[in-house]
CSV table of C-alpha atoms and ligand atoms in Angstrom, one decimal:
chain,number,residue,atom,x,y,z
A,1,LEU,CA,123.3,113.0,105.6
A,2,ALA,CA,121.5,113.5,108.9
A,3,SER,CA,119.6,110.5,110.2
A,4,TRP,CA,115.8,110.6,110.0
A,5,ARG,CA,113.2,107.9,110.9
A,6,LEU,CA,110.9,106.1,108.6
A,7,ALA,CA,108.7,103.0,108.8
A,8,THR,CA,107.4,101.3,105.7
A,9,VAL,CA,104.5,98.9,105.4
A,10,THR,CA,104.3,96.3,102.5
A,11,LEU,CA,101.1,94.3,102.7
A,12,ASN,CA,102.2,92.1,99.7
A,13,GLY,CA,105.8,91.4,100.6
A,14,THR,CA,107.5,90.1,97.4
A,15,LEU,CA,110.7,88.5,96.2
A,16,ASP,CA,111.9,90.3,93.1
A,17,ARG,CA,114.0,88.5,90.6
A,18,VAL,CA,115.4,90.9,88.1
A,19,LEU,CA,116.8,89.0,85.0
A,20,VAL,CA,118.8,90.6,82.2
A,21,ALA,CA,118.0,88.5,79.2
A,22,SER,CA,119.3,89.9,75.9
A,23,GLY,CA,117.3,89.0,72.9
A,24,LEU,CA,114.6,87.2,74.8
A,25,SER,CA,112.0,85.6,72.5
A,26,LEU,CA,108.9,83.9,73.8
A,27,GLY,CA,108.8,80.1,73.2
A,28,GLU,CA,112.6,79.9,73.1
A,29,ILE,CA,115.3,79.1,75.6
A,30,CYS,CA,117.2,82.1,76.9
A,31,SER,CA,120.2,82.3,79.2
A,32,VAL,CA,120.3,85.3,81.5
A,33,ASP,CA,123.4,87.6,81.8
A,34,THR,CA,122.6,89.0,85.3
A,35,VAL,CA,120.3,88.1,88.1
A,36,ILE,CA,119.4,90.3,91.1
A,37,THR,CA,117.3,88.7,93.8
A,38,GLN,CA,116.0,91.2,96.4
A,39,ALA,CA,113.0,91.9,98.6
A,40,GLY,CA,110.4,93.9,96.7
A,41,GLY,CA,107.0,95.6,96.9
A,42,LYS,CA,106.6,99.3,97.2
A,43,GLY,CA,107.3,99.7,100.9
A,44,LEU,CA,110.5,97.7,100.6
A,45,ASN,CA,111.7,99.7,97.6
A,46,VAL,CA,111.1,102.9,99.6
A,47,ALA,CA,113.0,101.5,102.5
A,48,ARG,CA,116.0,100.6,100.4
A,49,THR,CA,116.3,104.1,98.9
A,50,ALA,CA,115.5,105.8,102.2
A,51,ARG,CA,118.3,103.9,103.9
A,52,ALA,CA,120.7,105.0,101.2
A,53,LEU,CA,119.5,108.6,101.9
A,54,GLY,CA,120.4,108.2,105.6
A,55,ALA,CA,117.1,107.1,107.1
A,56,ASP,CA,116.8,104.9,110.2
A,57,VAL,CA,114.2,102.6,108.7
A,58,VAL,CA,112.0,99.7,109.8
A,59,ALA,CA,110.3,97.7,107.2
A,60,THR,CA,107.1,95.8,108.2
A,61,GLY,CA,104.2,94.2,106.4
A,62,LEU,CA,103.0,90.7,105.6
A,63,VAL,CA,104.8,87.7,104.2
A,64,ALA,CA,104.1,84.0,104.0
A,65,GLY,CA,105.7,80.6,103.5
A,66,GLN,CA,109.3,79.8,102.4
A,67,CYS,CA,109.3,82.8,100.2
A,68,GLY,CA,108.5,84.9,103.1
A,69,HIS,CA,111.6,83.6,104.9
A,70,TRP,CA,113.6,84.3,101.8
A,71,ILE,CA,112.4,87.9,101.6
A,72,CYS,CA,113.4,88.5,105.2
A,73,ALA,CA,116.8,86.9,104.6
A,74,CYS,CA,117.3,89.2,101.7
A,75,LEU,CA,116.4,92.2,103.9
A,76,ASN,CA,118.8,91.1,106.6
A,77,LYS,CA,121.6,90.6,104.1
A,78,ALA,CA,121.0,94.1,102.7
A,79,GLY,CA,121.0,95.5,106.3
A,80,ILE,CA,117.4,96.7,106.2
A,81,PRO,CA,115.9,96.3,109.7
A,82,ASN,CA,112.6,94.4,109.3
A,83,ARG,CA,109.7,93.2,111.5
A,84,PHE,CA,107.3,91.3,109.2
A,85,ILE,CA,104.3,89.4,110.3
A,86,HIS,CA,104.5,85.8,108.9
A,87,LEU,CA,101.1,84.6,107.8
A,88,ALA,CA,100.2,81.0,108.8
A,89,GLN,CA,99.3,79.9,105.3
A,90,GLY,CA,100.2,80.5,101.7
A,91,GLU,CA,103.4,81.7,99.9
A,92,SER,CA,104.5,85.3,99.3
A,93,ARG,CA,104.8,86.0,95.6
A,94,ILE,CA,107.8,86.1,93.4
A,95,SER,CA,107.9,88.9,90.9
A,96,THR,CA,110.0,88.2,87.8
A,97,ILE,CA,111.3,91.4,86.1
A,98,ILE,CA,112.9,90.6,82.7
A,99,VAL,CA,115.0,93.4,81.2
A,100,ASP,CA,116.0,92.9,77.6
A,101,PRO,CA,118.6,95.5,76.6
A,102,VAL,CA,118.3,94.6,73.0
A,103,SER,CA,114.6,95.2,72.5
A,104,GLU,CA,114.7,97.7,75.4
A,105,GLN,CA,111.5,96.0,76.6
A,106,ILE,CA,110.8,95.2,80.2
A,107,THR,CA,108.4,92.4,81.1
A,108,VAL,CA,107.0,91.8,84.7
A,109,ILE,CA,105.4,88.5,85.7
A,110,ASN,CA,103.8,88.6,89.1
A,111,ASP,CA,102.9,85.4,91.0
A,112,LEU,CA,99.7,85.3,93.1
A,113,GLY,CA,100.1,86.4,96.7
A,114,PRO,CA,98.8,84.4,99.7
A,115,GLN,CA,95.1,84.4,100.2
A,116,VAL,CA,94.1,85.9,103.6
A,117,GLN,CA,90.8,85.6,105.5
A,118,ALA,CA,89.1,89.0,105.7
A,119,ASP,CA,88.3,88.4,109.4
A,120,SER,CA,92.0,88.3,110.3
A,121,TRP,CA,92.4,91.9,109.1
A,122,PRO,CA,91.5,93.8,112.3
A,123,GLU,CA,94.2,92.0,114.3
A,124,LEU,CA,96.8,92.3,111.5
A,125,CYS,CA,96.0,96.0,111.2
A,126,ARG,CA,96.4,96.5,115.0
A,127,ALA,CA,99.8,94.7,114.9
A,128,LEU,CA,101.1,96.8,111.9
A,129,VAL,CA,100.0,100.0,113.5
A,130,LYS,CA,101.8,99.0,116.7
A,131,THR,CA,105.0,98.1,114.9
A,132,VAL,CA,105.3,101.4,113.1
A,133,LYS,CA,104.6,103.4,116.3
A,134,GLY,CA,107.3,106.0,117.1
A,135,TYR,CA,108.4,106.6,113.5
A,136,PRO,CA,107.5,110.2,112.5
A,137,TRP,CA,107.1,109.1,108.8
A,138,VAL,CA,105.3,106.0,107.5
A,139,ALA,CA,105.2,105.0,103.9
A,140,LEU,CA,102.3,102.8,102.8
A,141,GLY,CA,101.6,101.4,99.4
A,142,GLY,CA,101.4,99.0,96.7
A,143,SER,CA,98.9,96.2,96.3
A,144,SER,CA,97.2,94.3,99.0
A,145,LEU,CA,96.5,90.6,99.5
A,146,PRO,CA,93.5,88.7,98.0
A,147,GLY,CA,90.9,88.4,100.7
A,148,LEU,CA,91.6,91.6,102.6
A,149,PRO,CA,89.1,94.5,102.5
A,150,ASP,CA,89.5,97.4,100.1
A,151,THR,CA,89.7,99.7,103.1
A,152,VAL,CA,93.2,98.4,104.2
A,153,TYR,CA,95.1,101.6,103.4
A,154,ALA,CA,92.2,103.9,104.5
A,155,GLU,CA,92.2,102.1,107.9
A,156,LEU,CA,96.0,102.0,108.3
A,157,CYS,CA,96.2,105.7,107.4
A,158,ARG,CA,93.5,106.6,110.0
A,159,ASP,CA,95.0,104.6,112.8
A,160,ILE,CA,98.6,105.5,112.2
A,161,GLN,CA,97.9,109.2,111.9
A,162,ALA,CA,95.8,109.0,115.1
A,163,GLN,CA,99.2,108.1,116.7
A,164,GLY,CA,100.5,111.5,115.5
A,165,GLN,CA,102.6,110.1,112.6
A,166,ARG,CA,102.6,111.3,109.0
A,167,VAL,CA,101.4,108.8,106.4
A,168,CYS,CA,102.7,108.9,102.8
A,169,LEU,CA,100.5,106.8,100.6
A,170,ASP,CA,101.1,105.4,97.1
A,171,THR,CA,98.4,102.9,95.9
A,172,ARG,CA,95.8,102.5,93.2
A,173,GLY,CA,92.3,101.3,92.3
A,174,GLU,CA,89.8,100.6,95.0
A,175,TRP,CA,92.4,100.8,97.7
A,176,LEU,CA,93.1,104.4,96.6
A,177,HIS,CA,89.4,105.2,96.1
A,178,GLN,CA,88.7,104.1,99.7
A,179,ALA,CA,91.6,106.3,101.0
A,180,LEU,CA,90.3,109.3,99.0
A,181,ILE,CA,86.8,109.1,100.4
A,182,ALA,CA,87.9,108.3,104.0
A,183,HIS,CA,87.6,111.0,106.7
A,184,THR,CA,91.3,110.9,107.5
A,185,HIS,CA,93.5,111.7,104.5
A,186,PRO,CA,97.3,110.9,104.2
A,187,TYR,CA,99.8,113.6,104.8
A,188,LEU,CA,101.0,113.0,101.3
A,189,LEU,CA,99.3,111.1,98.5
A,190,LYS,CA,101.4,110.0,95.5
A,191,CYS,CA,100.3,108.1,92.4
A,192,ASN,CA,101.4,107.8,88.8
A,193,GLN,CA,99.5,109.1,85.7
A,194,PHE,CA,97.9,105.7,85.0
A,195,GLU,CA,96.7,105.2,88.5
A,196,ALA,CA,95.2,108.7,88.5
A,197,ALA,CA,93.6,108.1,85.1
A,198,GLN,CA,92.0,104.9,86.2
A,199,MET,CA,90.5,106.7,89.2
A,200,LEU,CA,89.1,109.6,87.2
A,201,GLY,CA,88.1,107.7,84.1
A,202,ARG,CA,90.1,109.9,81.6
A,203,SER,CA,93.6,109.7,80.3
A,204,ILE,CA,96.3,111.8,82.0
A,205,ASP,CA,99.1,112.5,79.5
A,206,THR,CA,100.3,116.1,80.2
A,207,PRO,CA,101.2,118.2,83.2
A,208,ASP,CA,97.9,120.1,82.6
A,209,ASP,CA,95.9,116.9,82.8
A,210,ALA,CA,97.7,116.0,86.1
A,211,ARG,CA,97.0,119.5,87.5
A,212,GLN,CA,93.3,119.0,86.8
A,213,ALA,CA,93.3,115.6,88.5
A,214,ILE,CA,95.0,117.1,91.5
A,215,ARG,CA,92.5,120.0,91.7
A,216,GLN,CA,89.7,117.5,91.9
A,217,TRP,CA,91.4,115.7,94.8
A,218,LEU,CA,92.2,118.9,96.6
A,219,ASP,CA,88.5,119.5,96.6
A,220,LEU,CA,88.0,116.3,98.6
A,221,GLY,CA,90.2,117.9,101.3
A,222,LEU,CA,93.6,116.4,100.6
A,223,ASP,CA,96.6,118.5,101.7
A,224,ARG,CA,99.5,117.3,99.5
A,225,ILE,CA,99.3,115.4,96.2
A,226,VAL,CA,101.9,114.4,93.7
A,227,VAL,CA,101.1,112.8,90.3
A,228,THR,CA,104.1,111.4,88.5
A,229,LEU,CA,104.4,111.4,84.7
A,230,GLY,CA,107.3,109.0,84.1
A,231,SER,CA,110.1,110.5,82.0
A,232,GLN,CA,108.2,113.9,81.9
A,233,GLY,CA,108.5,114.5,85.6
A,234,ALA,CA,105.8,115.2,88.2
A,235,VAL,CA,103.1,117.7,89.2
A,236,ALA,CA,102.6,118.5,92.9
A,237,ALA,CA,100.2,120.6,94.9
A,238,GLU,CA,100.1,121.9,98.5
A,239,GLN,CA,97.6,124.4,99.8
A,240,GLY,CA,96.3,125.1,96.3
A,241,GLN,CA,99.8,125.9,95.0
A,242,THR,CA,100.7,123.6,92.1
A,243,CYS,CA,104.1,123.1,90.4
A,244,PHE,CA,105.5,120.9,87.7
A,245,VAL,CA,109.0,119.6,87.9
A,246,GLN,CA,110.4,118.4,84.6
A,247,ALA,CA,112.6,115.3,84.8
A,248,PRO,CA,116.2,115.3,83.6
A,249,GLN,CA,116.7,113.4,80.4
A,250,VAL,CA,118.5,110.1,81.1
A,251,LYS,CA,119.2,106.9,79.4
A,252,SER,CA,116.7,104.7,81.4
A,253,LEU,CA,117.8,101.1,82.0
A,254,CYS,CA,114.9,100.0,84.2
A,255,PRO,CA,112.3,102.5,85.5
A,256,ILE,CA,110.6,100.1,87.8
A,257,GLY,CA,110.6,101.4,91.4
A,258,SER,CA,111.2,105.0,90.3
A,259,GLY,CA,108.0,106.1,92.0
A,260,ASP,CA,109.2,104.3,95.2
A,261,ALA,CA,112.6,105.9,95.0
A,262,MET,CA,111.0,109.2,94.5
A,263,MET,CA,108.8,108.7,97.5
A,264,ALA,CA,111.9,108.1,99.7
A,265,GLY,CA,113.5,111.2,98.2
A,266,MET,CA,110.4,113.3,98.9
A,267,ILE,CA,110.2,112.3,102.5
A,268,ALA,CA,113.9,112.9,103.1
A,269,SER,CA,113.4,116.4,101.7
A,270,LEU,CA,110.1,117.1,103.6
A,271,GLU,CA,111.9,115.9,106.8
A,272,ARG,CA,114.5,118.7,106.2
A,273,GLY,CA,111.6,121.2,106.2
A,274,ASP,CA,111.6,121.8,102.4
A,275,PRO,CA,108.3,122.9,100.8
A,276,LEU,CA,106.6,120.3,98.6
A,277,SER,CA,107.9,121.9,95.4
A,278,VAL,CA,111.5,121.4,96.5
A,279,ALA,CA,110.7,117.9,97.8
A,280,THR,CA,109.2,117.0,94.4
A,281,GLN,CA,112.3,118.3,92.6
A,282,PHE,CA,114.5,116.2,94.9
A,283,GLY,CA,112.2,113.2,94.4
A,284,VAL,CA,112.2,113.6,90.6
A,285,ALA,CA,116.0,113.5,90.6
A,286,VAL,CA,116.0,110.4,92.9
A,287,GLY,CA,113.4,108.8,90.6
A,288,ALA,CA,115.5,109.5,87.6
A,289,ALA,CA,118.6,108.0,89.3
A,290,ASN,CA,116.6,104.8,90.0
A,291,THR,CA,116.1,104.3,86.2
A,292,LEU,CA,119.9,104.1,85.8
A,293,ALA,CA,120.3,101.1,88.1
A,294,LEU,CA,118.9,97.6,87.7
A,295,GLY,CA,117.1,96.7,90.9
A,296,PRO,CA,114.0,98.7,92.0
A,297,GLY,CA,115.0,101.2,94.7
A,298,HIS,CA,118.8,101.3,93.9
A,299,CYS,CA,120.1,104.7,93.1
A,300,ASP,CA,123.6,106.1,92.6
A,301,LEU,CA,123.3,109.0,95.0
A,302,GLY,CA,126.6,110.5,93.7
A,303,ILE,CA,124.8,111.8,90.6
A,304,ILE,CA,121.8,113.3,92.4
A,305,SER,CA,123.1,116.9,92.6
A,306,GLU,CA,124.0,116.8,88.9
A,307,LEU,CA,120.5,115.4,88.1
A,308,ILE,CA,118.9,118.1,90.3
A,309,SER,CA,120.8,120.8,88.4
A,310,ARG,CA,119.1,119.5,85.2
A,311,THR,CA,115.5,119.9,86.6
A,312,HIS,CA,113.6,123.0,87.4
A,313,ILE,CA,110.4,123.9,89.3
A,314,GLN,CA,107.7,125.5,87.1
A,315,SER,CA,104.9,127.2,89.0
A,316,PRO,CA,102.0,128.4,86.8
B,401,ATP,N1,112.7,107.5,82.0
B,401,ATP,C1,112.8,108.4,82.9
B,401,ATP,N2,113.6,109.5,82.8
B,401,ATP,C2,113.8,110.4,83.8
B,401,ATP,N3,113.1,110.3,84.9
B,401,ATP,C3,112.2,109.3,85.1
B,401,ATP,C4,112.0,108.3,84.2
B,401,ATP,N4,111.1,107.4,84.7
B,401,ATP,C5,110.8,107.9,85.9
B,401,ATP,N5,111.5,109.0,86.2
B,401,ATP,C6,111.3,109.8,87.4
B,401,ATP,O1,110.8,109.1,88.4
B,401,ATP,C7,109.5,109.6,88.8
B,401,ATP,C8,108.5,108.5,89.1
B,401,ATP,O2,108.4,107.7,87.9
B,401,ATP,P1,107.0,107.0,87.4
B,401,ATP,O3,106.0,108.1,87.1
B,401,ATP,O4,107.4,106.1,86.4
B,401,ATP,O5,106.6,106.3,88.8
B,401,ATP,P2,105.8,104.9,89.0
B,401,ATP,O6,105.0,104.5,87.8
B,401,ATP,O7,105.0,105.1,90.2
B,401,ATP,O8,106.9,103.9,89.3
B,401,ATP,P3,106.9,102.6,90.2
B,401,ATP,O9,105.4,102.3,90.6
B,401,ATP,O10,107.4,101.5,89.3
B,401,ATP,O11,107.7,102.9,91.4
B,401,ATP,C9,109.1,110.5,87.7
B,401,ATP,O12,108.2,111.5,88.1
B,401,ATP,C10,110.4,111.0,87.1
B,401,ATP,O13,110.8,112.1,87.9
B,402,MG,MG1,104.2,103.8,91.5
């Protein structure tokens, strides 16, 4: 795989603890079969998959406290180059992901992240924008920290694209809304069906629902949009051309981070010069591969071509 360059920004750097707990029952003691401890948060999941796909990555963002040091130690151990800003106060959050293979249920418990003073944002923003400078692709996304303004991603997108870089954004709620109404739009916007539904105030269950959502956003002036539909696949649009890529049927173990793995796959494909439809097909396959491994952002790349062969691009 040819080398390509990507920076990722994770405002809410997280320590993920993935526990496999068979037959978990609330209110009872349960021993775990397997534990994975790794750095998490959307940007870090994207970085993990992108590195496996041959990217020269740098992961930046915000961390705090002892947990912040633990997150960076995990990144160093995994060989993911990182340049995080350590906040003076608070503790980065731990996210506990409990996979129960018996009930096939997955439970996620998120700690609170560190509280930040809103007036520290302009300086943090400048530092992050400077850190990612020189990387043609920048993936932004996930949640932000309590205390920061809702415009964090809109501002990062504006300032990073002003440096001539391409921003790929994956966020939700008010952070997404602010990015949608901002003057500078990301090169690629990606969200899942629930995030799109929350934004538009109606449910998005089918590829047609996703197409309608995308049309509404194209009218705001966005260039490239992808709405993912979990095991169904994803709908994408570029220059008014929409397509649906049906996902291959797999026996999903843990789908958490599939959107992030997909983002890494899509950027790898766009970097090769592929059109958005082909990038979406590749991303769908990488997202499906992520469901087969335990930790978010882990994919067995050996099965990607077989997964791709089981997808197809449908243009209306
Ligand atoms: N159960 C599944 N079977 C096959 N493919 C899947 C499955 N779940 C996810 N995928 C693939 O991964 C892509 C992204 O998944 P999904 O829509 O769940 O993203 P997401 O909710 O943003 O995930 P996350 O935010 O946890 O990273 C889908 O478009 C699909 O191609
Ligand atoms: Mg997602």
